[in-house]
mmCIF file of C-alpha atoms in Angstrom:
data_model
loop_
_atom_site.group_PDB
_atom_site.id
_atom_site.type_symbol
_atom_site.label_atom_id
_atom_site.label_comp_id
_atom_site.label_asym_id
_atom_site.label_seq_id
_atom_site.Cartn_x
_atom_site.Cartn_y
_atom_site.Cartn_z
ATOM 1 C CA MET A 1 -21.990 0.388 16.547
ATOM 2 C CA GLN A 2 -18.351 -0.994 16.683
ATOM 3 C CA LYS A 3 -15.811 1.251 18.356
ATOM 4 C CA ILE A 4 -12.983 2.336 16.210
ATOM 5 C CA PRO A 5 -9.619 2.673 17.806
ATOM 6 C CA TYR A 6 -8.637 6.225 17.246
ATOM 7 C CA LYS A 7 -5.089 7.158 16.990
ATOM 8 C CA THR A 8 -4.201 9.722 19.500
ATOM 9 C CA ASP A 9 -0.849 11.200 18.329
ATOM 10 C CA GLN A 10 -0.733 14.412 20.327
ATOM 11 C CA ASN A 11 1.660 15.857 17.789
ATOM 12 C CA ASN A 12 -0.692 15.473 14.965
ATOM 13 C CA PRO A 13 -2.042 18.765 13.838
ATOM 14 C CA ALA A 14 -5.479 17.100 12.990
ATOM 15 C CA ILE A 15 -5.747 15.908 16.725
ATOM 16 C CA ARG A 16 -5.063 19.300 18.019
ATOM 17 C CA GLU A 17 -7.571 20.938 15.686
ATOM 18 C CA TYR A 18 -10.207 18.408 16.783
ATOM 19 C CA LYS A 19 -9.523 19.252 20.534
ATOM 20 C CA GLU A 20 -9.709 23.038 19.712
ATOM 21 C CA ALA A 21 -12.996 22.545 17.916
ATOM 22 C CA VAL A 22 -14.551 20.683 20.870
ATOM 23 C CA GLU A 23 -13.243 23.285 23.396
ATOM 24 C CA LYS A 24 -14.869 26.118 21.192
ATOM 25 C CA GLY A 25 -18.155 24.137 21.268
ATOM 26 C CA LYS A 26 -18.477 23.314 17.613
ATOM 27 C CA LYS A 27 -20.748 20.632 16.452
ATOM 28 C CA ASN A 28 -18.849 17.883 15.123
ATOM 29 C CA GLN A 29 -19.569 15.339 12.465
ATOM 30 C CA HIS A 30 -17.107 12.511 11.542
ATOM 31 C CA VAL A 31 -16.839 10.536 8.321
ATOM 32 C CA LEU A 32 -15.663 7.070 9.424
ATOM 33 C CA PRO A 33 -15.367 3.456 8.125
ATOM 34 C CA HIS A 34 -18.215 1.522 9.478
ATOM 35 C CA GLU A 35 -18.671 -2.337 8.950
ATOM 36 C CA GLY A 36 -17.344 -2.148 5.400
ATOM 37 C CA LYS A 37 -19.149 1.000 4.591
ATOM 38 C CA TRP A 38 -18.811 4.611 5.591
ATOM 39 C CA ALA A 39 -20.804 6.404 8.322
ATOM 40 C CA ILE A 40 -21.438 10.003 9.403
ATOM 41 C CA THR A 41 -21.289 9.999 13.194
ATOM 42 C CA ASN A 42 -21.384 12.490 16.021
ATOM 43 C CA LEU A 43 -18.986 11.018 18.488
ATOM 44 C CA ALA A 44 -20.875 12.306 21.548
ATOM 45 C CA SER A 45 -23.827 10.021 20.746
ATOM 46 C CA GLY A 46 -21.761 7.275 19.292
ATOM 47 C CA ARG A 47 -24.332 6.463 16.706
ATOM 48 C CA ALA A 48 -24.128 6.508 13.011
ATOM 49 C CA SER A 49 -26.645 9.036 11.601
ATOM 50 C CA GLN A 50 -26.142 8.083 7.925
ATOM 51 C CA ILE A 51 -24.485 5.005 6.333
ATOM 52 C CA PHE A 52 -23.080 5.140 2.675
ATOM 53 C CA SER A 53 -21.411 2.611 0.425
ATOM 54 C CA SER A 54 -18.368 4.913 -0.381
ATOM 55 C CA ALA A 55 -16.290 7.518 1.321
ATOM 56 C CA GLN A 56 -16.933 9.894 -1.496
ATOM 57 C CA GLU A 57 -20.666 9.783 -0.998
ATOM 58 C CA ALA A 58 -20.449 10.229 2.828
ATOM 59 C CA ILE A 59 -18.178 13.232 2.528
ATOM 60 C CA ALA A 60 -20.264 14.855 -0.067
ATOM 61 C CA TYR A 61 -23.388 14.446 2.161
ATOM 62 C CA ALA A 62 -21.507 15.699 5.317
ATOM 63 C CA LYS A 63 -20.274 18.760 3.464
ATOM 64 C CA ALA A 64 -23.546 19.541 1.856
ATOM 65 C CA HIS A 65 -25.469 19.166 5.154
ATOM 66 C CA ALA A 66 -23.184 20.931 7.499
ATOM 67 C CA ALA A 67 -24.789 23.738 9.372
ATOM 68 C CA ALA A 68 -23.017 26.994 10.492
ATOM 69 C CA GLY A 69 -20.751 26.285 13.428
ATOM 70 C CA THR A 70 -20.152 22.598 12.284
ATOM 71 C CA ALA A 71 -16.727 21.055 11.941
ATOM 72 C CA VAL A 72 -16.605 17.905 9.559
ATOM 73 C CA PHE A 73 -13.829 15.524 10.368
ATOM 74 C CA ILE A 74 -12.849 13.159 7.583
ATOM 75 C CA HIS A 75 -11.174 9.938 8.647
ATOM 76 C CA GLY A 76 -9.089 7.558 6.710
ATOM 77 C CA SER A 77 -9.655 3.784 6.571
ATOM 78 C CA ASP A 78 -7.255 3.524 9.534
ATOM 79 C CA GLY A 79 -9.298 5.890 11.835
ATOM 80 C CA ARG A 80 -6.994 8.735 11.617
ATOM 81 C CA ILE A 81 -8.222 12.138 10.881
ATOM 82 C CA THR A 82 -7.081 13.243 7.285
ATOM 83 C CA GLU A 83 -9.047 16.346 6.766
ATOM 84 C CA ARG A 84 -11.144 19.022 8.540
ATOM 85 C CA LYS A 85 -13.628 21.554 7.096
ATOM 86 C CA ASP A 86 -15.403 24.101 9.223
ATOM 87 C CA TYR A 87 -18.663 25.716 8.351
#
């Protein structure tokens, strides 16, 4: 899988929320652009678990399959986190 350059603006509230989720031990799933499509990825493993043709399909799948204690991070096409949902 191709590495996406993540933006690490420390003043970005989404970045701070992500760090807090990791520190609290939440399971994290990320909806990311992947080779012209959209993937659901656990960044710890670095592998895409599911690939979809549109962002909307990937987001719907991630939200529908999120277990309790999971944080779903939705990234824009530029790699920045645009939304976070906790379950």
